[in-house]
Short mmCIF file of C-alpha atoms in Angstrom, two decimals:
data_model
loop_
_atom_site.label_atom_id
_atom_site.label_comp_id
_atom_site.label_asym_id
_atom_site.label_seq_id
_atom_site.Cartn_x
_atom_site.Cartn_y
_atom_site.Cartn_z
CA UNK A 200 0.00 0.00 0.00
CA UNK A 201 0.92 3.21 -1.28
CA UNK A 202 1.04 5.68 2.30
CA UNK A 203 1.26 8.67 0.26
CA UNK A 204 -1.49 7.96 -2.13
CA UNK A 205 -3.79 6.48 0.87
CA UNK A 206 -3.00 9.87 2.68
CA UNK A 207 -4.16 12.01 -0.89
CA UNK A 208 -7.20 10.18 -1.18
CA UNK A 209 -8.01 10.62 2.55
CA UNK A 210 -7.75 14.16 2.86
CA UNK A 211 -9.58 14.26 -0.68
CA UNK A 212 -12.09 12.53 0.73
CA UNK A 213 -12.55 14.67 3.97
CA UNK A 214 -12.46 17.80 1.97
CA UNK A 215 -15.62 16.25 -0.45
CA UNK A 216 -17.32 15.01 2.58
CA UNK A 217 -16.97 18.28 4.98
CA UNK A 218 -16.68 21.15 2.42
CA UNK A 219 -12.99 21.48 4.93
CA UNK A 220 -9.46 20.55 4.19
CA UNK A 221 -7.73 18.94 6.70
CA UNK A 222 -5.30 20.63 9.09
CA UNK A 223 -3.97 17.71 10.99
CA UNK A 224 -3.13 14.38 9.14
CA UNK A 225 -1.54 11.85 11.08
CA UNK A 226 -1.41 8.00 9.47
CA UNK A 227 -0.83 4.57 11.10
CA UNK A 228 0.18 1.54 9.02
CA UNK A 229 -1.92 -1.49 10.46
CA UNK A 230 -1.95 -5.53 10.32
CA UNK A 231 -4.46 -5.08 7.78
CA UNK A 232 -4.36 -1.89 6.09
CA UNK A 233 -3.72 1.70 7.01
CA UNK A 234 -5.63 4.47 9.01
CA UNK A 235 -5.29 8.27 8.18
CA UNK A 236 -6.66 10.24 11.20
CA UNK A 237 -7.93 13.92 9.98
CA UNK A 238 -8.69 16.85 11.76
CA UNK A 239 -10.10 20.39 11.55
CA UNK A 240 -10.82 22.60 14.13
CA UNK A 241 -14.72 22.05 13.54
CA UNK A 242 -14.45 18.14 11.92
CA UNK A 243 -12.96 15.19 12.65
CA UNK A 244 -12.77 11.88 10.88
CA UNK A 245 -10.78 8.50 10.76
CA UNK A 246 -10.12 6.86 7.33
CA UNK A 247 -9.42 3.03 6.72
CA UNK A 248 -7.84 1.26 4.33
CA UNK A 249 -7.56 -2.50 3.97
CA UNK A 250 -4.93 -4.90 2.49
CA UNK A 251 -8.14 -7.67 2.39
CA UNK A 252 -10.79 -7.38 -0.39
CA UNK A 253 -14.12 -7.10 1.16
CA UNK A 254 -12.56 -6.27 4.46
CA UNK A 255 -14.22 -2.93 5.03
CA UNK A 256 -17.87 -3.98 4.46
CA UNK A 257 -17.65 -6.87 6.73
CA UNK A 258 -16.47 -4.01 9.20
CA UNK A 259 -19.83 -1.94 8.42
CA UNK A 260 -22.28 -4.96 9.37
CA UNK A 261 -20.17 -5.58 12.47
CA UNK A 262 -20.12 -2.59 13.78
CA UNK A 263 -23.54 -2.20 13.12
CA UNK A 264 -24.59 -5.35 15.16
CA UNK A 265 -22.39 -4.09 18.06
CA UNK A 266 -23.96 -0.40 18.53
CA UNK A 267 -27.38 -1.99 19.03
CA UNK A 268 -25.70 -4.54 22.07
CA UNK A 269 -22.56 -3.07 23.59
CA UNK A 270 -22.85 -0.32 26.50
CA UNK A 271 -20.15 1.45 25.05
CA UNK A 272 -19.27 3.38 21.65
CA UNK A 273 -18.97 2.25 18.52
CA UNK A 274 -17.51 4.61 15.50
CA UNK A 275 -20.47 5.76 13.45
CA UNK A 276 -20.03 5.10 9.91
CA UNK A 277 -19.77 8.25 7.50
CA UNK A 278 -18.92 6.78 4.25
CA UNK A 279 -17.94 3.75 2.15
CA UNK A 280 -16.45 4.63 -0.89
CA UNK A 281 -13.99 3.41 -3.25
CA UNK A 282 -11.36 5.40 -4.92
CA UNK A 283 -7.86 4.64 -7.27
CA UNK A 284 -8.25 1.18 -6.27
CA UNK A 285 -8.80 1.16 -2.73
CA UNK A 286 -11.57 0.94 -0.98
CA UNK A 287 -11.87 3.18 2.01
CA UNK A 288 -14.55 3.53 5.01
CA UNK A 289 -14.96 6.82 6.81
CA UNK A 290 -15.36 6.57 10.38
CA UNK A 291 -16.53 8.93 13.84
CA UNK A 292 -12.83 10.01 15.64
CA UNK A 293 -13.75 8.71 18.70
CA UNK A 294 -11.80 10.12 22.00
CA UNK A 295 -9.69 7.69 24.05
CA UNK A 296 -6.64 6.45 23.84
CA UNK A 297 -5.36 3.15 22.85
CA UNK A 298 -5.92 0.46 25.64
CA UNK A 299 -2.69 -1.33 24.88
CA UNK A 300 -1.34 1.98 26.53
CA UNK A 301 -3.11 2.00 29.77
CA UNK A 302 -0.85 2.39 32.63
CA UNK A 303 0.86 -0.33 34.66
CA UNK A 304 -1.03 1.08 37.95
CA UNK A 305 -3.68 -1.33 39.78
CA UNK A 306 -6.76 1.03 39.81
CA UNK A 307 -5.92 1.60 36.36
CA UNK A 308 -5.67 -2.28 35.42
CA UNK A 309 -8.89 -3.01 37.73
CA UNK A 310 -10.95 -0.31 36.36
CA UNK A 311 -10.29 -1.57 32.94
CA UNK A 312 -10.64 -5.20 33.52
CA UNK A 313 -13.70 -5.06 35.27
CA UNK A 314 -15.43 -2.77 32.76
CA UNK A 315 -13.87 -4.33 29.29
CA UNK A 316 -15.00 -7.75 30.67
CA UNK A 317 -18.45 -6.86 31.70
CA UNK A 318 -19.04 -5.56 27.97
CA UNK A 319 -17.73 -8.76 26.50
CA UNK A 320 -19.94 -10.85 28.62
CA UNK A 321 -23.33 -8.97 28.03
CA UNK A 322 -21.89 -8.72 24.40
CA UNK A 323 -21.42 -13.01 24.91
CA UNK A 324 -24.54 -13.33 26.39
CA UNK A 325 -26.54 -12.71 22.94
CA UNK A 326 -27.07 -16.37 21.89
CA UNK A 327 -28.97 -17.34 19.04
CA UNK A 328 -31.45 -20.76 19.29
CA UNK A 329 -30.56 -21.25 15.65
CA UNK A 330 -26.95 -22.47 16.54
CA UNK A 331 -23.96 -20.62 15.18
CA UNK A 332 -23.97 -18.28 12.30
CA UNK A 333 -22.81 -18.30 8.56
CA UNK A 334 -21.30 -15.69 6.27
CA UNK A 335 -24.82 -15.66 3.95
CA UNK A 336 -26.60 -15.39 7.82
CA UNK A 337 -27.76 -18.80 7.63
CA UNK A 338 -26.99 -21.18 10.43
CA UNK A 339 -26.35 -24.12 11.52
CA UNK A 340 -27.38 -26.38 14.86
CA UNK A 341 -23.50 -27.36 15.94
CA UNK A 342 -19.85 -25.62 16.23
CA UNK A 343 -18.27 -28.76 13.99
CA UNK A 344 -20.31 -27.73 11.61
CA UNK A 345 -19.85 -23.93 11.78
CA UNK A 346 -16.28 -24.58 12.09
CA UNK A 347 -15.66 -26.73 8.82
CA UNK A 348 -17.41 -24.35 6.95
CA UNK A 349 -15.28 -21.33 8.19
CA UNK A 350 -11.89 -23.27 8.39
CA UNK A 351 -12.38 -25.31 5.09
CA UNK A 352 -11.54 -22.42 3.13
CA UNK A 353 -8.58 -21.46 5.27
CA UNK A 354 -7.15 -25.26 5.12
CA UNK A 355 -7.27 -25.46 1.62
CA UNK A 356 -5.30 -22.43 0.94
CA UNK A 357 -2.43 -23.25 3.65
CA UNK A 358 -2.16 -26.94 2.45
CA UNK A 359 -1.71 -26.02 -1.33
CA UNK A 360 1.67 -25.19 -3.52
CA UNK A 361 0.60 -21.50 -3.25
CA UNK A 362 0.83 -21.29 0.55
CA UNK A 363 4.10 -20.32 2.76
CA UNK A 364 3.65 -22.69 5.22
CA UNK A 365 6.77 -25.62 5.77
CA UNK A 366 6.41 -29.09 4.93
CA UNK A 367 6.27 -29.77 8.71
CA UNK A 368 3.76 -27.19 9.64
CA UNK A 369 1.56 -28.12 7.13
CA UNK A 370 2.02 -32.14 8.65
CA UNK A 371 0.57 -30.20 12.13
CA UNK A 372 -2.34 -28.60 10.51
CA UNK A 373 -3.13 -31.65 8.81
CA UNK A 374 -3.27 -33.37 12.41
CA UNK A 375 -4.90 -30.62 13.86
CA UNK A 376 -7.96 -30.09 11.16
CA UNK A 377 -8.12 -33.88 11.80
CA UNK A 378 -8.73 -32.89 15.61
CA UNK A 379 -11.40 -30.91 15.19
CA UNK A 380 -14.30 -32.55 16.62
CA UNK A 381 -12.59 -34.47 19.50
CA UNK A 382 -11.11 -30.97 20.04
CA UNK A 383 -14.25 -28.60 20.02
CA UNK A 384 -16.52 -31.28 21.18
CA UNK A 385 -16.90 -29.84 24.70
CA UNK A 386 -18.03 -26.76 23.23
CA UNK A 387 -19.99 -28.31 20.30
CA UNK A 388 -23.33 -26.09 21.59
CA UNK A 389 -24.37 -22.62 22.68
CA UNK A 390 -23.76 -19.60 20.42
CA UNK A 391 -22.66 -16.28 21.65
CA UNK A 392 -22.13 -13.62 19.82
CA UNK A 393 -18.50 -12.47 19.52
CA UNK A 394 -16.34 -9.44 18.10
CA UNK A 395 -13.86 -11.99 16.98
CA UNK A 396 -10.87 -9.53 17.48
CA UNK A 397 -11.12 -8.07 20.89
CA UNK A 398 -7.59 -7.50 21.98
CA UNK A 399 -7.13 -4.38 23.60
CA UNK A 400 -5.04 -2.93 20.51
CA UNK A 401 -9.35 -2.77 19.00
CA UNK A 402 -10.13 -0.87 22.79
CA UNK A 403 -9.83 2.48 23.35
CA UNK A 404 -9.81 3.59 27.12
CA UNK A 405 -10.91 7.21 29.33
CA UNK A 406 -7.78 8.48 30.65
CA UNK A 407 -9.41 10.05 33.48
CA UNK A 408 -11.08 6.86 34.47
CA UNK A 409 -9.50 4.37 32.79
CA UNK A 410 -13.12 3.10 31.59
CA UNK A 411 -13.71 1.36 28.23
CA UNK A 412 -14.21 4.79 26.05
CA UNK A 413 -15.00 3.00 23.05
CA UNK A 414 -15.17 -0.69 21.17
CA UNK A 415 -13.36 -0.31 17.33
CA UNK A 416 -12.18 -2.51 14.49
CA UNK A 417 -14.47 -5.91 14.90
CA UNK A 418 -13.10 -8.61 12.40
CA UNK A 419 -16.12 -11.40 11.49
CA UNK A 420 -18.89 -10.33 14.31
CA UNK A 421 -21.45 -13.51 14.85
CA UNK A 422 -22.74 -15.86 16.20
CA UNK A 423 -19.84 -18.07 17.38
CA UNK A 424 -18.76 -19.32 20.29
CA UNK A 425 -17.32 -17.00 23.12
CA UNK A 426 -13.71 -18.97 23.29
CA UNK A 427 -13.50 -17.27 19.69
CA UNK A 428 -12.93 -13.86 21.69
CA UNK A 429 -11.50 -15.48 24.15
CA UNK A 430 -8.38 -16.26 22.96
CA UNK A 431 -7.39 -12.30 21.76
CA UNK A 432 -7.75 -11.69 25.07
CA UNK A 433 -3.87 -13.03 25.93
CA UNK A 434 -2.47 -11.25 22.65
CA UNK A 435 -2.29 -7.94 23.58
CA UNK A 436 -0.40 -6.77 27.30
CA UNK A 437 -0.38 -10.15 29.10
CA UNK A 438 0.50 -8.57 32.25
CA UNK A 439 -3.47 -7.05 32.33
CA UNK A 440 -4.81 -10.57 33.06
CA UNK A 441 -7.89 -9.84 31.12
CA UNK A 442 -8.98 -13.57 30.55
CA UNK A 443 -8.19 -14.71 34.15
CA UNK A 444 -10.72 -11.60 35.42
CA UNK A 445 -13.34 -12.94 32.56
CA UNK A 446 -13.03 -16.13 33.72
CA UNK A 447 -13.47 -15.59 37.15
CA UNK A 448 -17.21 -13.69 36.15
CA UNK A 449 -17.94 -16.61 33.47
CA UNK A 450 -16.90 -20.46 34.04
CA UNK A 451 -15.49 -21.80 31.22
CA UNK A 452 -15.77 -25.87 30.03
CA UNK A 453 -12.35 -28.16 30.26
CA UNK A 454 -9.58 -27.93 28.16
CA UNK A 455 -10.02 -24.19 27.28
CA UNK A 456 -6.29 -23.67 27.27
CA UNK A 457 -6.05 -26.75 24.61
CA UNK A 458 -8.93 -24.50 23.18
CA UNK A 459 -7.13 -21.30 23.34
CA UNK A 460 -4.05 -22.34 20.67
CA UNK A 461 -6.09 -24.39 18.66
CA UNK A 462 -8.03 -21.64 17.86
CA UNK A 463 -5.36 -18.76 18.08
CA UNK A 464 -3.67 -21.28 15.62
CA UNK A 465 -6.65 -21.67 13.05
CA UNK A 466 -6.45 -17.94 13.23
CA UNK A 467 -3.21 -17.38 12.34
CA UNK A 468 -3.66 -19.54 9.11
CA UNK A 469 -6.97 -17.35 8.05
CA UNK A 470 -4.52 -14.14 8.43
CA UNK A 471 -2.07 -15.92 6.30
CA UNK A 472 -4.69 -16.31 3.57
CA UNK A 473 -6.31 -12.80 3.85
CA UNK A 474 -3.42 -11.08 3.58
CA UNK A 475 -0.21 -13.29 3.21
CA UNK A 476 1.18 -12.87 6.29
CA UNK A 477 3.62 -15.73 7.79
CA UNK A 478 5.81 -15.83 11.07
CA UNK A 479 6.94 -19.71 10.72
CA UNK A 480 8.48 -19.17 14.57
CA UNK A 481 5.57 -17.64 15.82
CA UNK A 482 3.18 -20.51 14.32
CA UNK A 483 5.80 -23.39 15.57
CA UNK A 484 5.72 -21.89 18.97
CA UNK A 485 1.94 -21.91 19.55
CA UNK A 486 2.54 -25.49 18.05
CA UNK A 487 4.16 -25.99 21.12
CA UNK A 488 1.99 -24.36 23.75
CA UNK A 489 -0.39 -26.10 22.24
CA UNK A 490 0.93 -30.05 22.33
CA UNK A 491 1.63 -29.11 26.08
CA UNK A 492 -1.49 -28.03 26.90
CA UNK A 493 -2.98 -31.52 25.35
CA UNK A 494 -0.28 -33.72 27.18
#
């Protein structure tokens, strides 16, 4: 991606939108795209660009779904357009700042933990009687099935010629799509509805409170299963203990941590296909974690 043509066609944008040029540009490069934050005194607006095809206007239905259910903000949605190329979605600036930044200080962590954690349960709480949910909104009664239909896709692409992936990680994925029902068995039923990338790096926090200021960038928002948010929750600042505080709110079946890297793995192999991305360490590792957890 082209920074300084994203940047053109972002402050383009604003002006056609706003009738205002923007005074303050400011542009972070993301795992999946890029984000040009623009500014006037009397406007302000947040750009996204993404490296995925069809990205954005998954973005638009999830964020949709989670301003009707989450006690907290969601960006509004300005604009989806498409321009040179790119497709872009113009976004509400919401105030907060990044909760990967919040400080090391216990009513700061506690605050936070307590708050983020009560939104994702209420947000968990939404089941659906149908089972778990499609990509054409149809559904289906169990998590195998759900599963094989999301993952299919994804296993096909890192098992063929055209993928990255080693010889021998390709011989673990084999094993572990073989695993699949043993493995999400205990959590075969019961929906919830999930953001599906909730690591605090998507949060944005109140600095004067340290409250949950705002809920941003949701990945495949549906009816899942709530391990499928679950997971994120160790990505981002370990040290906040986010998953031990949800899990002491929300009891959790056996074998979660098996759970945990067999799904962070499955999603490290749907990046890979999005957008190409491939850390053979970082995938061998969680290989690891993983085998432990099952011993």
């Amino acid at each position: 991606m082209n920074q300084q043509q994203l940047e053109r066609i972002a402050s383009d944008t604003f002006q056609r939108l706003f009738g205002l040029r923007a005074s303050f540009v400011q542009t972070e490069l993301t795992f999946y795209g890029c984000v040009v934050f623009l500014a006037t005194d009397k406007q302000k607006a947040v750009i996204k660009f993404s490296k995925e095809i069809g990205r954005l206007a998954k973005e638009i239905q999830g964020l949709e779904r989670l301003t009707k259910i989450v006690d907290c903000p969601v960006p509004a949605i300005y604009f989806y357009g498409r321009d040179e190329g790119y497709e872009y979605l113009v976004l509400e600036w919401l105030d907060g700042q990044s909760a990967h930044e919040l400080p090391p200080e216990k009513k700061a962590i506690e605050t936070f933990g307590d708050h983020y954690t009560d939104i994702l349960l209420a947000l968990h709480e939404c089941s659906n009687e149908q089972g778990f949910e499609l990509e054409d909104q149809t559904f289906v009664p169990t998590l195998n099935q759900a599963f094989e239909h999301w993952m299919y896709p994804v296993y096909r692409y890192l098992m063929s010629s055209a993928s990255p992936f080693s010889a021998q990680l390709k011989a673990n994925f084999e094993r572990l799509w073989e695993s699949r029902a043993q493995v999400l068995a205990p959590i075969n039923q019961g929906s919830s509805l999930v953001h599906d990338d909730c690591h605090i790096g998507n949060v944005l926090f109140d600095p004067k409170t340290y409250k949950v200021a705002a809920l941003i960038d949701p990945c495949d928002v549906g009816f899942k299963h709530r391990e499928f948010d679950l997971f994120h929750l160790y990505d981002v600042r370990p040290d906040l203990n986010l998953a031990d505080v949800y899990m002491k709110k929300a009891t959790l079946v056996d074998g979660h941590q098996a759970r945990r890297w067999f799904l962070s793995l499955w999603d490290d192999a749907k990046h890979s296909r999005n957008i190409g991305w491939y850390d053979e360490a970082w995938i061998s590792h969680k290989f690891e974690r993983y085998g432990q957890e099952c011993a």
